[in-house]
Coordinates of C-alpha atoms and ligand atoms in Angstrom, one line a residue:
M109 CA 144.6 238.5 199.2
T110 CA 141.6 240.6 197.7
Q111 CA 141.5 240.3 193.7
A112 CA 142.0 243.8 192.0
L113 CA 139.1 244.3 189.1
E114 CA 139.4 242.3 186.1
K115 CA 141.6 243.6 183.4
N116 CA 139.1 243.9 180.7
S117 CA 136.5 245.4 183.1
V118 CA 135.0 248.8 182.3
V119 CA 136.0 252.3 184.4
A120 CA 133.9 255.3 184.1
V121 CA 135.8 258.6 184.9
I122 CA 133.9 261.4 185.6
G123 CA 135.6 264.8 185.1
S124 CA 138.0 265.4 182.4
G125 CA 140.0 268.0 183.7
A126 CA 143.6 267.6 185.0
M127 CA 143.2 264.7 187.1
G128 CA 140.3 262.8 185.5
A129 CA 142.6 262.8 181.8
G130 CA 145.4 261.2 183.8
I131 CA 143.1 258.4 185.8
A132 CA 141.8 257.6 181.9
Q133 CA 145.2 257.3 181.0
V134 CA 146.6 254.9 183.4
A135 CA 143.5 252.8 183.7
A136 CA 143.4 252.4 180.0
V137 CA 147.1 251.5 180.1
A138 CA 146.3 249.1 182.4
G139 CA 143.9 247.3 180.1
H140 CA 140.6 248.7 181.1
T141 CA 138.2 250.0 178.6
V142 CA 137.4 253.4 180.0
R143 CA 134.6 255.6 179.6
L144 CA 135.3 259.6 180.7
Y145 CA 132.8 261.8 181.2
D146 CA 132.3 265.9 181.7
T147 CA 129.6 268.0 182.2
R148 CA 131.2 269.8 179.2
P149 CA 132.1 267.7 176.4
E150 CA 135.0 270.0 175.2
A151 CA 136.8 269.0 178.2
V152 CA 136.3 265.3 177.3
E153 CA 138.0 266.3 173.6
K154 CA 140.5 268.0 175.4
A155 CA 141.3 265.2 177.7
I156 CA 141.7 262.6 175.0
A157 CA 143.8 264.8 172.8
G158 CA 146.3 265.2 175.8
I159 CA 146.2 261.5 176.3
V160 CA 147.3 260.8 172.9
K161 CA 150.2 262.9 173.4
A162 CA 151.4 261.8 176.1
L163 CA 151.0 258.2 175.0
A164 CA 153.1 259.5 171.9
R165 CA 155.7 260.9 174.4
L166 CA 156.4 257.4 176.0
V167 CA 156.5 255.8 172.5
E168 CA 159.1 258.7 171.6
K169 CA 160.9 258.0 174.7
G170 CA 161.2 254.2 174.4
R171 CA 158.9 253.4 177.6
M172 CA 156.1 252.1 175.6
G173 CA 155.7 250.3 172.5
G174 CA 154.0 251.7 169.5
A175 CA 151.1 248.9 169.7
E176 CA 150.6 249.2 173.2
A177 CA 150.1 253.0 172.7
D178 CA 147.3 252.3 170.1
L179 CA 145.6 249.9 172.0
A180 CA 145.2 251.9 175.1
R181 CA 144.0 254.9 172.8
E182 CA 141.3 252.6 171.5
R183 CA 140.3 251.7 175.0
I184 CA 139.0 255.3 175.9
H185 CA 135.7 256.3 174.8
A186 CA 133.8 259.7 175.5
M187 CA 130.7 259.2 177.3
R188 CA 127.8 261.7 176.0
A189 CA 125.5 261.1 179.1
L190 CA 126.3 260.1 182.4
D191 CA 124.1 256.5 182.1
E192 CA 126.8 255.2 180.0
A193 CA 128.4 254.2 183.1
K194 CA 126.0 251.5 183.6
D195 CA 128.3 248.7 182.7
A196 CA 131.2 250.2 185.0
A197 CA 132.9 247.8 187.5
L198 CA 134.7 251.1 188.9
V199 CA 133.5 255.0 188.7
V200 CA 136.4 257.2 189.6
E201 CA 134.9 260.7 190.3
A202 CA 137.3 263.5 189.6
V203 CA 134.9 266.6 189.2
V204 CA 135.3 270.1 191.0
E205 CA 136.1 269.8 194.9
D206 CA 132.8 270.8 195.7
L207 CA 130.5 268.9 198.6
D208 CA 127.5 269.2 197.2
V209 CA 128.4 268.8 193.3
K210 CA 130.0 265.3 194.3
R211 CA 127.0 264.2 196.4
A212 CA 124.4 265.2 193.6
L213 CA 127.0 263.2 191.2
F214 CA 126.9 259.7 193.5
A215 CA 123.3 260.2 194.1
D216 CA 122.6 259.9 190.3
L217 CA 125.1 257.2 189.8
E218 CA 123.6 255.0 192.2
G219 CA 120.5 255.0 190.1
I220 CA 122.7 254.0 186.8
V221 CA 125.5 251.5 187.9
G222 CA 125.2 247.8 188.8
P223 CA 125.2 246.3 192.4
D224 CA 128.7 245.5 192.2
C225 CA 130.1 248.3 191.1
V226 CA 132.6 250.1 193.4
L227 CA 132.4 254.2 193.5
A228 CA 135.5 256.3 194.0
T229 CA 136.0 259.9 194.5
N230 CA 139.4 261.8 193.9
T231 CA 139.1 264.3 196.4
S232 CA 141.7 265.6 198.1
S233 CA 139.9 267.7 200.9
I234 CA 136.6 266.8 201.3
S235 CA 135.5 263.9 204.2
V236 CA 134.9 260.7 202.2
T237 CA 132.4 260.0 205.2
A238 CA 130.6 263.3 204.0
I239 CA 130.5 262.6 200.6
G240 CA 129.0 259.1 201.1
A241 CA 126.5 260.2 204.0
K242 CA 123.6 260.9 201.6
M243 CA 124.0 257.7 199.4
K244 CA 121.8 254.8 199.6
R245 CA 124.9 252.3 200.2
P246 CA 127.6 254.2 201.4
G247 CA 129.8 251.3 201.9
R248 CA 130.7 251.0 198.3
L249 CA 132.4 254.4 198.2
V250 CA 136.1 255.0 198.9
G251 CA 138.3 257.6 198.2
M252 CA 140.7 256.6 195.2
H253 CA 143.3 259.7 196.0
F254 CA 145.8 260.3 192.7
F255 CA 148.4 262.7 192.9
N256 CA 149.5 265.3 189.9
P257 CA 150.3 264.3 187.3
V258 CA 148.8 260.9 187.5
P259 CA 150.8 259.0 185.3
L260 CA 154.1 260.1 186.9
M261 CA 153.2 259.9 190.5
A262 CA 153.1 256.3 192.1
L263 CA 151.3 257.1 195.3
V264 CA 147.4 256.5 195.6
E265 CA 145.7 257.0 199.1
V266 CA 143.0 254.7 199.4
I267 CA 140.5 256.2 201.7
S268 CA 137.8 254.6 204.0
G269 CA 135.2 256.9 205.2
V270 CA 133.3 255.5 208.5
A271 CA 130.6 253.7 206.1
T272 CA 133.3 252.0 203.5
D273 CA 133.3 248.4 203.6
K274 CA 136.6 246.9 204.2
A275 CA 136.2 244.9 201.0
V276 CA 135.5 247.6 199.0
A277 CA 139.1 249.6 200.0
D278 CA 140.8 246.2 199.9
T279 CA 139.7 245.8 196.0
V280 CA 140.8 249.3 194.9
V281 CA 144.2 249.1 196.8
A282 CA 144.8 245.7 194.7
T283 CA 143.5 247.4 191.9
A284 CA 145.8 250.7 192.0
A285 CA 148.4 247.8 192.3
A286 CA 147.7 246.3 189.2
W287 CA 148.0 249.7 187.6
G288 CA 151.3 250.1 188.9
K289 CA 150.6 252.2 191.5
N290 CA 151.8 252.4 195.3
P291 CA 148.5 252.0 197.0
V292 CA 148.2 252.9 200.9
H293 CA 145.2 252.6 203.3
A294 CA 144.5 255.6 205.3
K295 CA 141.3 256.8 207.2
S296 CA 139.1 259.7 206.1
T297 CA 140.7 262.5 208.2
P298 CA 141.6 266.0 207.3
G299 CA 144.5 266.1 204.7
F300 CA 144.6 262.3 204.6
I301 CA 148.0 261.4 204.8
V302 CA 150.3 263.4 202.4
N303 CA 148.6 266.7 202.7
R304 CA 148.4 266.6 206.5
V305 CA 152.1 265.1 207.0
A306 CA 153.7 267.5 204.7
R307 CA 152.4 270.5 206.4
P308 CA 155.8 271.3 208.7
Y309 CA 157.5 271.0 205.2
Y310 CA 156.1 274.2 204.5
A311 CA 155.4 275.8 208.1
E312 CA 159.0 275.4 209.5
A313 CA 160.6 276.9 206.5
L314 CA 158.2 279.9 206.6
R315 CA 159.0 280.2 210.2
L316 CA 162.9 279.9 209.7
L317 CA 162.0 282.8 207.1
L318 CA 160.1 284.8 209.6
E319 CA 163.0 284.3 212.3
Q320 CA 165.3 285.3 209.7
A321 CA 167.5 282.3 209.7
G322 CA 168.4 283.2 206.1
D323 CA 166.9 283.9 202.9
P324 CA 164.6 281.7 200.9
A325 CA 167.5 280.8 198.3
T326 CA 169.5 280.0 201.1
I327 CA 167.0 277.8 203.0
D328 CA 166.0 276.2 199.7
A329 CA 170.0 274.9 198.9
V330 CA 170.1 273.7 202.5
M331 CA 167.1 271.7 202.1
R332 CA 167.9 270.4 198.8
D333 CA 171.8 269.7 199.5
C334 CA 172.0 269.0 202.8
G335 CA 168.2 267.5 203.4
G336 CA 168.1 265.5 199.8
F337 CA 164.7 267.0 199.2
R338 CA 164.0 267.6 195.3
M339 CA 162.9 271.1 195.7
G340 CA 163.3 273.3 198.6
P341 CA 160.2 274.7 200.4
F342 CA 160.0 277.9 199.0
E343 CA 160.6 277.0 195.4
L344 CA 157.8 274.4 196.0
M345 CA 155.5 276.7 197.2
D346 CA 155.9 279.2 194.3
L347 CA 155.4 276.4 192.0
I348 CA 152.5 275.3 193.8
G349 CA 151.0 278.7 194.0
H350 CA 150.5 280.6 197.3
D351 CA 146.9 281.1 196.9
V352 CA 146.5 276.8 196.8
N353 CA 149.2 276.0 199.3
Y354 CA 147.9 278.9 201.9
S355 CA 144.4 277.5 201.5
V356 CA 145.2 274.0 202.0
T357 CA 146.8 275.2 205.1
Q358 CA 144.0 276.7 206.2
S359 CA 141.6 274.1 205.7
V360 CA 143.8 271.6 207.4
F361 CA 144.2 274.3 210.3
N362 CA 140.3 274.7 210.4
A363 CA 139.6 271.1 210.2
Y364 CA 141.5 270.2 213.3
Y365 CA 140.1 273.1 215.2
G366 CA 142.9 275.5 215.2
D367 CA 145.5 273.0 216.3
P368 CA 148.7 275.3 216.6
R369 CA 150.7 272.7 214.5
F370 CA 148.9 273.8 211.4
A371 CA 148.8 277.7 212.0
P372 CA 149.2 279.3 208.7
S373 CA 151.9 281.8 208.4
V374 CA 151.3 285.5 207.9
V375 CA 154.5 285.7 205.6
Q376 CA 152.7 283.5 203.2
Q377 CA 149.2 285.3 203.5
E378 CA 151.2 288.8 202.7
L379 CA 152.2 287.1 199.3
V380 CA 148.8 286.2 199.0
N381 CA 147.7 289.5 199.9
A382 CA 149.9 291.1 197.4
G383 CA 148.8 288.8 194.6
F384 CA 152.6 287.5 194.4
L385 CA 151.5 283.8 194.2
G386 CA 154.3 282.2 192.7
R387 CA 155.4 281.4 189.2
K388 CA 152.1 281.6 187.6
T389 CA 152.0 285.2 188.4
G390 CA 155.7 285.9 187.6
R391 CA 156.7 286.7 191.4
G392 CA 156.4 284.4 194.6
F393 CA 159.3 284.1 197.1
Y394 CA 161.3 284.3 194.0
R395 CA 161.0 286.5 190.6
Y396 CA 160.6 284.9 187.4
G397 CA 161.4 286.0 183.8
D398 CA 163.9 285.6 181.0
D399 CA 165.9 288.5 182.4
V400 CA 165.8 287.1 186.0
V401 CA 169.3 286.4 187.7
P402 CA 168.6 283.7 190.2
P403 CA 169.7 284.8 194.0
Q404 CA 172.7 282.8 194.9
A405 CA 172.3 280.6 198.3
Q406 CA 174.7 282.2 201.3
A407 CA 178.0 280.5 201.1
E408 CA 181.2 281.4 203.5
S409 CA 184.1 282.6 201.7
A410 CA 187.3 280.0 201.5
Q411 CA 189.0 280.3 204.5
Q412 CA 193.0 280.1 204.1
G413 CA 194.4 279.8 207.8
A414 CA 194.3 276.9 210.1
A415 CA 191.6 274.5 209.6
Q416 CA 190.8 272.7 212.8
A417 CA 187.8 271.9 215.2
T418 CA 186.5 269.1 217.1
L419 CA 183.5 267.0 216.2
G420 CA 181.5 266.5 219.3
G421 CA 178.6 264.1 220.2
A422 CA 178.2 260.4 219.3
D423 CA 174.8 260.1 217.2
P424 CA 174.9 258.2 214.0
V425 CA 175.0 261.5 211.9
T426 CA 178.1 262.8 213.5
A427 CA 179.8 259.1 213.5
A428 CA 179.3 259.5 209.3
L429 CA 180.4 262.7 209.1
K430 CA 183.7 261.7 211.4
A431 CA 184.4 258.9 208.8
R432 CA 184.6 261.5 206.1
M433 CA 186.3 264.0 208.0
G434 CA 188.7 262.5 210.0
S435 CA 190.1 263.6 213.3
S436 CA 191.0 267.2 213.9
E437 CA 191.1 269.0 217.4
G438 CA 190.5 272.6 217.5
A439 CA 189.1 275.5 219.6
A440 CA 185.6 275.3 218.4
T441 CA 183.6 272.2 219.1
I442 CA 180.9 271.3 216.4
F443 CA 177.8 269.6 217.2
L444 CA 174.3 268.1 215.4
T445 CA 171.7 270.5 216.5
D446 CA 169.4 269.3 219.1
G447 CA 167.0 271.7 218.8
R448 CA 168.8 274.4 221.2
S449 CA 170.5 277.4 219.5
A450 CA 174.3 277.1 219.4
T451 CA 174.3 280.3 221.8
Q452 CA 171.6 278.3 224.0
R453 CA 174.1 275.3 224.3
A454 CA 177.2 277.4 224.5
L455 CA 175.6 278.7 227.9
D456 CA 174.2 275.3 229.1
E457 CA 177.7 273.5 228.5
G458 CA 180.2 276.5 229.4
R459 CA 181.5 276.1 226.0
P460 CA 181.8 279.6 224.0
D461 CA 183.1 278.2 221.0
T462 CA 180.2 276.2 219.9
I463 CA 179.0 275.3 216.4
L464 CA 176.1 273.7 215.2
F465 CA 175.6 271.7 211.8
D466 CA 172.5 270.7 210.2
L467 CA 171.3 267.2 209.6
L468 CA 172.6 265.7 206.6
L469 CA 170.5 263.4 204.7
D470 CA 173.6 261.7 203.6
P471 CA 176.9 262.6 205.6
V472 CA 179.5 261.0 203.3
K473 CA 178.1 262.4 199.8
A474 CA 176.7 265.8 200.6
T475 CA 178.4 268.6 199.1
R476 CA 177.1 271.6 201.5
I477 CA 177.0 271.7 205.2
A478 CA 174.8 274.5 207.1
L479 CA 176.5 275.8 210.5
A480 CA 175.1 278.2 213.1
R481 CA 177.4 279.8 215.2
A482 CA 176.9 280.9 219.0
D483 CA 176.9 284.5 219.6
Q484 CA 179.6 283.9 221.7
C485 CA 181.7 282.1 219.4
S486 CA 185.2 283.6 218.5
A487 CA 185.7 284.7 214.5
A488 CA 189.2 282.6 214.6
A489 CA 187.2 279.5 216.1
W490 CA 184.5 279.7 213.5
N491 CA 187.0 280.7 210.6
A492 CA 188.7 277.6 211.8
A493 CA 185.6 275.4 211.7
V494 CA 184.7 276.8 208.6
G495 CA 187.9 275.9 206.9
L496 CA 187.8 272.1 208.2
F497 CA 184.4 271.6 206.4
Q498 CA 185.8 273.4 203.1
Q499 CA 188.8 271.1 203.2
A500 CA 186.8 268.3 203.3
G501 CA 184.7 269.2 200.1
F502 CA 181.5 271.0 201.6
T503 CA 180.4 274.5 200.7
V504 CA 179.4 275.8 203.9
T505 CA 176.5 277.9 204.4
R506 CA 175.8 280.1 207.6
L507 CA 172.2 280.1 208.9
D508 CA 171.5 282.6 211.8
D509 CA 171.2 280.9 215.0
V510 CA 167.5 279.6 215.1
P511 CA 166.6 276.5 217.1
G512 CA 166.6 273.3 215.5
M513 CA 168.2 274.3 212.3
A514 CA 166.2 274.0 209.1
V515 CA 166.9 270.1 207.9
M516 CA 166.7 269.1 211.6
R517 CA 163.9 270.8 212.6
T518 CA 161.9 270.3 209.3
V519 CA 162.3 266.2 209.7
A520 CA 161.7 266.3 213.1
M521 CA 158.4 267.8 212.9
L522 CA 157.4 265.5 209.8
A523 CA 158.2 262.5 211.7
N524 CA 156.2 263.6 214.6
E525 CA 153.1 264.4 212.4
A526 CA 154.0 261.1 211.0
L527 CA 153.8 259.6 214.5
D528 CA 150.2 261.1 215.2
A529 CA 148.9 260.0 212.2
V530 CA 150.0 256.4 213.2
N531 CA 148.9 257.0 216.6
Q532 CA 145.5 258.0 215.7
G533 CA 145.0 254.7 213.3
V534 CA 145.2 256.9 210.3
C535 CA 147.2 254.7 208.5
S536 CA 150.5 252.4 209.5
A537 CA 154.1 253.6 209.9
A538 CA 154.9 251.8 206.6
A539 CA 152.2 253.7 204.6
V540 CA 153.3 256.9 205.9
D541 CA 156.8 256.5 204.6
I542 CA 155.6 254.9 200.9
A543 CA 153.1 257.8 200.9
M544 CA 156.0 260.9 201.8
Q545 CA 158.2 259.2 199.0
K546 CA 155.7 258.4 196.4
G547 CA 153.3 261.5 196.8
V548 CA 155.6 264.0 197.4
N549 CA 159.3 262.8 196.5
Y550 CA 160.6 262.6 199.8
P551 CA 164.0 261.4 199.7
R552 CA 163.4 259.1 202.6
G553 CA 160.2 258.6 204.8
P554 CA 160.1 260.5 207.6
L555 CA 159.8 257.5 210.2
A556 CA 162.6 255.6 208.6
W557 CA 164.3 259.0 208.7
A558 CA 163.8 259.2 212.4
D559 CA 165.0 255.7 213.0
A560 CA 168.4 256.8 211.2
I561 CA 169.1 260.0 213.5
G562 CA 167.8 258.0 216.6
L563 CA 164.6 258.3 218.0
H564 CA 165.9 259.8 221.4
H565 CA 167.4 262.7 219.3
V566 CA 164.4 263.2 217.3
F567 CA 162.6 263.5 220.7
T568 CA 165.4 265.9 222.3
V569 CA 164.8 268.2 219.2
L570 CA 161.3 268.6 219.6
A571 CA 161.5 268.9 223.5
N572 CA 164.0 271.6 223.2
L573 CA 161.6 273.6 220.5
G574 CA 158.8 273.3 222.7
A575 CA 160.6 274.5 225.7
T576 CA 162.6 277.3 223.4
Y577 CA 158.9 278.7 221.9
G578 CA 156.5 277.4 224.8
E579 CA 154.0 276.6 221.9
D580 CA 151.9 273.7 222.0
R581 CA 152.8 273.4 218.2
Y582 CA 156.1 271.4 219.1
R583 CA 154.4 268.8 221.4
V584 CA 156.1 265.5 221.2
S585 CA 153.7 262.8 220.0
P586 CA 152.9 260.6 222.3
L587 CA 153.7 257.5 220.6
L588 CA 157.2 258.4 220.3
R589 CA 157.1 259.1 224.2
R590 CA 155.7 255.5 224.7
K591 CA 158.2 253.9 222.1
L592 CA 161.2 255.7 224.0
A593 CA 159.6 254.8 227.6
A594 CA 159.6 251.3 226.5
N595 CA 163.1 251.1 225.2
P596 CA 165.1 254.2 225.9
T597 CA 168.2 253.6 224.1
G598 CA 167.3 251.3 221.2
A599 CA 163.7 252.5 220.4
R600 CA 162.8 252.2 216.6
I601 CA 159.6 252.5 214.3
H602 CA 160.6 250.2 211.7
A603 CA 162.0 246.7 212.5
Q604 CA 165.6 246.9 211.5
Ligands
LIG872 P1 139.4 270.6 187.2 O1 138.9 271.9 187.2 O2 140.9 270.3 186.2 O3 138.7 269.7 186.5 C1 137.3 269.2 186.9 C2 136.5 268.9 185.9 O4 135.1 268.4 186.3 C3 136.0 270.1 184.7 O5 136.5 269.9 183.6 C4 134.4 270.4 185.0 O6 134.0 270.8 183.7 C5 134.1 268.5 185.6 N1 132.7 268.9 186.1 C6 132.3 269.7 187.3 N2 131.4 269.4 187.6 C7 130.8 268.2 187.3 C8 130.1 267.3 186.9 N3 128.8 267.2 188.0 N4 130.0 266.2 186.5 C9 130.8 266.0 185.4 N5 132.1 266.7 185.2 C10 132.1 267.8 185.9 O7 140.0 269.9 188.4 P2 141.1 268.6 188.7 O8 142.3 269.4 189.1 O9 141.4 267.4 187.6 O10 140.8 268.2 190.2 C11 139.5 267.2 190.1 C12 139.2 266.6 191.4 O11 140.7 266.0 191.7 C13 138.9 267.7 192.7 O12 138.0 267.1 193.8 C14 140.5 267.8 193.2 O13 140.2 268.1 194.6 C15 141.2 266.3 193.1 N6 142.5 266.6 193.3 C16 143.1 267.3 192.4 C17 144.4 267.3 192.3 C18 145.4 268.3 191.6 O14 146.8 268.4 191.8 N7 144.7 269.1 190.8 C19 145.2 266.4 193.1 C20 144.4 265.0 193.5 C21 143.0 265.3 193.5

């Protein structure tokens, strides 16, 4: 095991904005002497004042002792000039996201620091290889990508450029772990892990809205209550800001030479055009303000009549749902979505009264279920199916009949992207699941989730989406095909 940097060694943080301040706090709490620099001295002062407040809050909440907080504060020193970083064992750069500025900074640092000093960049979107290209010793440059807010978010993506020494990356992984973080290794590729694998969370939601599957409040509620995501995609994009989210999507799309997987959405572009950037402008998908009544998710009214329907399918999600619901027979047959619309499936299987349900993270505890009704399905069969779920304690939300519904198609695409990242050697399967849980708070790693649904089912969803849309966007990852070819019924990504 590679050793972390000595606890009492010096860590210099260059750039004292939101990220630099957070990194300085975490390093100081971990025991390092921290030197904090910014071309604007007032930014360093502001950062230190912010850290003092943050530490005081931790003490108030009983998460840190007062003496420990005082010691952490005493370890942080403002740097007046860059050459005060000369005794640093690690320099973490968190300046503006600009290749030329970062290259110039590392050129200066190479002339200041000692031969064993590790140089790290917190870039979120620039190639680590490109930043290191002009360095005398690019082997000692590594990406150390923290997530915002740094003290709260456990993930650190440790990014190796083409020239990065393995030992340097290993040291940074061990150091981040010693700071209480969850580090994962990744290769320098556009979006690294999280910003690449998370794209479908936004892209599929925007596509669902474009195709009128539901309004933002309804789709958000389904993603939260059925999928277990902490925030729905529309409220999350409103929080991030549409200018920022749209530009990350565009940069990943361009970086992958226009791969339709990452295509930006005209729906979001129009919000940017309108200046409706989300919370920060008071309007995005939602309106914000004291007098705004938040829109409610669609919910079917209570059914009084017969509450009967047949749950079909033998997949693990349906099996868990059957255990909760008990047995019932009725005119409608209800299946977990397999990527076809209910209308298509009704035709394919000669069963007009077909109803589909969307993926549930936890079929036993979920409070809401999303259903889609085939155009051929009778009102009586639909009402009886709705009543059955209501009797079992679900709020029933109807999505219009789009293929793959909301949670299933999003999770299948997240898993597909994760599989491609693994297949292309960006990171391990374990790393991608840790990254998505610790970097963006997903309730389950996308690959563990695909295992739970069954890889064959995930494959079927993607293949059906591909057949419906005829778009390369839904192409199945070669790794998924390979796993299923090797073991058609029992394939898994993670060992059980
Ligand atoms: P920020 O704008 O809050 O802070 C950047 C600071 O760098 C400013 O105080 C600025 O005065 C200073 N600065 C600019 N050029 C400098 C130089 N040559 N030397 C020293 N200081 C300089 O930016 P933020 O959000 O803290 O981001 C910093 C870096 O972290 C960027 O590369 C960004 O892409 C990355 N990042 C940002 C995340 C976020 O959510 N904000 C998440 C992960 C990474």
